[in-house]
Amino acid sequence: GTHYFIDGTHTVVGEILFPTPCDLLEVDATVMESYPEQIVLDFNVINNTETCTQVMTAQRFKVSADASDAATFTATFMGRPVELNLKPAPEGETPDEFEVFIKG
């Protein structure tokens, strides 16, 4: 994902490949009370269909949390710890420039 820090708000945007277009991605951010703060990104998948075409599909996400610039990140995927690969945003770019498509 790409990490933005603007006016006290951390925003992470990115995408994850899933085996079907029926797999919907949800992500929540929790800020732990410590200093520096620890931000936990919780990724979960929802799929309420019994059958779905097997086509690799990118699910995009955008999540924000207010914390100091010294905050650190960890992540879980379906409750299991995962490695989070963040790159800093290019100078002058904002998270709104990353298109996010939300299925509804």
Coordinates of N, CA and C in Angstrom, one line a residue:
G1 N 0.8 -1.2 0.0 CA 0.0 0.0 0.0 C 0.9 1.2 0.0
T2 N 0.2 2.4 -0.3 CA 0.9 3.7 -0.2 C 0.5 4.4 1.0
H3 N 1.4 4.9 1.8 CA 1.1 5.6 3.0 C 1.3 7.1 2.9
Y4 N 0.2 7.8 3.3 CA 0.1 9.3 3.3 C 0.0 9.7 4.8
F5 N 0.7 10.8 5.1 CA 0.6 11.5 6.4 C 0.4 13.0 6.1
I6 N -0.9 13.4 6.3 CA -1.3 14.8 6.0 C -2.1 15.3 7.2
D7 N -1.6 16.4 7.8 CA -2.3 17.1 8.9 C -2.7 16.2 10.0
G8 N -1.8 15.3 10.5 CA -2.1 14.5 11.6 C -2.9 13.2 11.3
T9 N -3.2 13.0 10.0 CA -4.0 11.8 9.6 C -3.1 10.9 8.7
H10 N -3.1 9.6 9.1 CA -2.4 8.6 8.3 C -3.5 8.0 7.4
T11 N -3.2 7.9 6.1 CA -4.1 7.2 5.2 C -3.2 6.2 4.4
V12 N -3.8 5.0 4.3 CA -3.2 3.9 3.5 C -4.1 3.5 2.4
V13 N -3.6 3.5 1.2 CA -4.4 3.0 0.1 C -3.6 1.9 -0.7
G14 N -4.4 1.0 -1.3 CA -3.7 0.0 -2.0 C -4.7 -1.0 -2.6
E15 N -4.2 -2.1 -3.0 CA -5.1 -3.2 -3.5 C -4.6 -4.5 -3.2
I16 N -5.5 -5.5 -3.1 CA -5.1 -6.9 -2.9 C -5.8 -7.8 -3.9
L17 N -5.1 -8.7 -4.5 CA -5.7 -9.6 -5.5 C -6.4 -10.7 -4.8
F18 N -7.6 -11.0 -5.3 CA -8.5 -12.1 -4.8 C -8.8 -13.0 -5.9
P19 N -9.2 -14.3 -5.6 CA -9.4 -15.3 -6.7 C -10.8 -15.1 -7.4
T20 N -11.7 -14.3 -6.8 CA -13.0 -14.1 -7.5 C -13.4 -12.6 -7.3
P21 N -14.3 -12.2 -8.2 CA -14.8 -10.8 -8.0 C -15.9 -10.8 -6.9
C22 N -16.3 -11.9 -6.3 CA -17.3 -12.0 -5.3 C -16.6 -11.8 -3.9
D23 N -15.3 -11.8 -3.8 CA -14.6 -11.6 -2.5 C -14.5 -10.1 -2.3
L24 N -15.2 -9.6 -1.3 CA -15.2 -8.2 -1.0 C -14.3 -7.9 0.2
L25 N -13.5 -6.9 0.1 CA -12.5 -6.5 1.1 C -13.0 -5.4 2.0
E26 N -12.9 -5.6 3.3 CA -13.2 -4.6 4.3 C -11.9 -4.4 5.1
V27 N -11.7 -3.1 5.5 CA -10.5 -2.8 6.3 C -10.8 -1.8 7.3
D28 N -10.4 -2.0 8.6 CA -10.6 -1.1 9.7 C -9.2 -0.7 10.3
A29 N -9.1 0.5 10.8 CA -7.9 0.9 11.5 C -8.2 1.2 12.9
T30 N -7.4 0.6 13.8 CA -7.5 0.8 15.3 C -6.2 1.5 15.8
V31 N -6.3 2.6 16.5 CA -5.1 3.2 17.1 C -5.0 2.8 18.5
M32 N -3.9 2.2 18.9 CA -3.7 1.7 20.2 C -3.1 2.9 21.0
E33 N -3.5 3.0 22.3 CA -3.1 4.0 23.1 C -1.7 3.8 23.7
S34 N -0.7 4.3 23.0 CA 0.7 4.2 23.4 C 1.4 5.3 22.8
Y35 N 2.7 5.5 23.1 CA 3.5 6.5 22.3 C 4.8 5.9 22.0
P36 N 5.2 5.8 20.7 CA 4.3 6.3 19.7 C 3.1 5.3 19.5
E37 N 2.1 5.9 18.9 CA 0.9 5.1 18.7 C 1.2 3.9 17.8
Q38 N 0.4 2.8 18.0 CA 0.5 1.7 17.1 C -0.9 1.6 16.4
I39 N -0.8 1.6 15.1 CA -2.0 1.5 14.2 C -2.1 0.1 13.7
V40 N -3.3 -0.6 14.0 CA -3.5 -1.9 13.5 C -4.5 -1.9 12.4
L41 N -4.1 -2.3 11.2 CA -5.0 -2.4 10.1 C -5.6 -3.9 10.0
D42 N -6.9 -4.0 10.1 CA -7.6 -5.3 10.2 C -8.3 -5.5 8.8
F43 N -7.8 -6.4 8.0 CA -8.3 -6.7 6.7 C -9.2 -8.0 6.8
N44 N -10.4 -7.9 6.3 CA -11.4 -9.1 6.3 C -12.0 -9.2 4.9
V45 N -12.4 -10.4 4.6 CA -13.1 -10.7 3.4 C -14.5 -11.2 3.6
I46 N -15.4 -10.7 2.8 CA -16.8 -11.1 2.9 C -17.1 -11.7 1.5
N47 N -17.7 -12.9 1.6 CA -18.2 -13.5 0.4 C -19.4 -14.3 0.7
N48 N -20.6 -13.8 0.3 CA -21.9 -14.5 0.6 C -22.4 -15.3 -0.5
T49 N -21.6 -15.6 -1.5 CA -22.1 -16.3 -2.7 C -21.7 -17.8 -2.6
E50 N -22.5 -18.7 -3.1 CA -22.1 -20.1 -3.2 C -21.3 -20.4 -4.4
T51 N -21.6 -19.7 -5.5 CA -20.8 -19.9 -6.7 C -20.4 -18.6 -7.3
C52 N -19.1 -18.6 -7.8 CA -18.6 -17.3 -8.4 C -17.5 -17.7 -9.4
T53 N -17.5 -17.0 -10.5 CA -16.5 -17.2 -11.5 C -15.1 -17.0 -10.9
Q54 N -14.2 -17.9 -11.2 CA -12.8 -17.8 -10.7 C -12.0 -16.9 -11.6
V55 N -12.0 -15.6 -11.3 CA -11.2 -14.6 -12.1 C -10.5 -13.8 -11.1
M56 N -9.1 -13.7 -11.2 CA -8.3 -12.9 -10.3 C -8.8 -11.4 -10.4
T57 N -9.2 -10.8 -9.2 CA -9.8 -9.5 -9.2 C -9.1 -8.7 -8.1
A58 N -8.7 -7.5 -8.5 CA -8.1 -6.6 -7.5 C -9.2 -5.9 -6.7
Q59 N -9.1 -5.9 -5.4 CA -10.0 -5.2 -4.5 C -9.1 -4.0 -3.9
R60 N -9.6 -2.8 -4.2 CA -8.9 -1.6 -3.7 C -9.4 -1.2 -2.3
F61 N -8.5 -0.6 -1.5 CA -8.9 -0.2 -0.2 C -8.3 1.2 0.1
K62 N -9.0 1.9 1.1 CA -8.5 3.2 1.6 C -8.9 3.2 3.1
V63 N -8.0 3.5 4.0 CA -8.3 3.5 5.4 C -7.5 4.6 6.0
S64 N -8.1 5.3 7.0 CA -7.4 6.5 7.7 C -7.5 6.3 9.2
A65 N -6.5 6.9 9.8 CA -6.4 7.0 11.3 C -5.7 8.2 11.7
D66 N -6.1 8.9 12.8 CA -5.4 10.1 13.3 C -4.4 9.6 14.4
A67 N -3.2 10.0 14.2 CA -2.1 9.7 15.1 C -0.9 10.5 14.8
S68 N 0.1 10.5 15.7 CA 1.3 11.3 15.5 C 2.1 10.8 14.3
D69 N 3.1 11.6 13.8 CA 3.9 11.1 12.7 C 4.8 10.0 13.1
A70 N 5.0 9.7 14.4 CA 5.8 8.6 14.8 C 5.1 7.3 14.9
A71 N 3.8 7.2 14.6 CA 3.0 6.0 14.7 C 3.6 4.9 13.9
T72 N 3.4 3.6 14.4 CA 3.9 2.5 13.6 C 2.7 1.7 13.2
F73 N 2.8 0.8 12.2 CA 1.7 0.0 11.7 C 2.0 -1.5 11.8
T74 N 0.9 -2.2 12.1 CA 0.9 -3.7 11.9 C -0.4 -4.0 11.2
A75 N -0.6 -5.3 10.8 CA -1.8 -5.6 10.0 C -2.1 -7.1 10.3
T76 N -3.5 -7.3 10.2 CA -4.0 -8.7 10.3 C -4.9 -8.9 9.1
F77 N -4.9 -10.2 8.6 CA -5.8 -10.6 7.5 C -6.6 -11.7 8.0
M78 N -7.9 -11.6 8.1 CA -8.8 -12.6 8.6 C -8.3 -13.0 10.0
G79 N -7.8 -12.1 10.8 CA -7.4 -12.4 12.2 C -6.0 -12.9 12.4
R80 N -5.3 -13.1 11.3 CA -3.9 -13.6 11.4 C -2.9 -12.4 11.1
P81 N -1.8 -12.3 11.8 CA -0.8 -11.3 11.5 C -0.2 -11.5 10.1
V82 N -0.1 -10.4 9.4 CA 0.5 -10.4 8.1 C 1.5 -9.3 8.0
E83 N 2.5 -9.5 7.1 CA 3.5 -8.4 6.8 C 2.8 -7.3 6.0
L84 N 3.0 -6.1 6.4 CA 2.5 -4.9 5.8 C 3.6 -4.2 5.0
N85 N 3.4 -4.1 3.7 CA 4.4 -3.5 2.9 C 3.9 -2.1 2.5
L86 N 4.4 -1.1 3.1 CA 4.0 0.3 2.9 C 5.1 1.1 2.2
K87 N 4.8 1.9 1.2 CA 5.7 2.8 0.6 C 5.2 4.2 0.8
P88 N 6.1 5.2 1.0 CA 5.7 6.5 1.2 C 5.1 7.1 -0.1
A89 N 4.1 8.0 0.1 CA 3.5 8.6 -1.1 C 4.4 9.6 -1.7
P90 N 4.3 9.7 -3.0 CA 5.1 10.7 -3.7 C 4.8 12.1 -3.2
E91 N 5.8 13.0 -3.1 CA 5.6 14.3 -2.6 C 4.5 15.0 -3.5
G92 N 3.6 15.7 -2.8 CA 2.6 16.4 -3.4 C 1.3 15.6 -3.8
E93 N 1.4 14.3 -3.7 CA 0.2 13.5 -4.1 C -0.7 13.3 -2.9
T94 N -2.0 13.2 -3.1 CA -2.9 13.0 -2.0 C -3.6 11.7 -2.2
P95 N -4.2 11.2 -1.1 CA -4.9 9.9 -1.2 C -6.1 9.9 -2.1
D96 N -6.7 11.1 -2.3 CA -7.8 11.2 -3.2 C -7.4 10.9 -4.7
E97 N -6.2 11.0 -5.0 CA -5.7 10.7 -6.4 C -5.6 9.2 -6.6
F98 N -5.8 8.4 -5.6 CA -5.8 7.0 -5.8 C -7.3 6.5 -5.9
E99 N -7.7 6.0 -7.0 CA -9.1 5.7 -7.2 C -9.5 4.5 -6.4
V100 N -10.6 4.6 -5.7 CA -11.1 3.5 -4.9 C -12.5 3.1 -5.4
F101 N -12.6 1.9 -5.8 CA -13.9 1.4 -6.2 C -14.5 0.5 -5.1
I102 N -15.7 0.9 -4.7 CA -16.3 0.1 -3.6 C -17.6 -0.5 -4.2
K103 N -17.6 -1.9 -4.0 CA -18.8 -2.6 -4.5 C -19.9 -2.4 -3.5
G104 N -21.1 -2.3 -3.9 CA -22.2 -2.2 -3.0 C -23.4 -2.9 -3.4

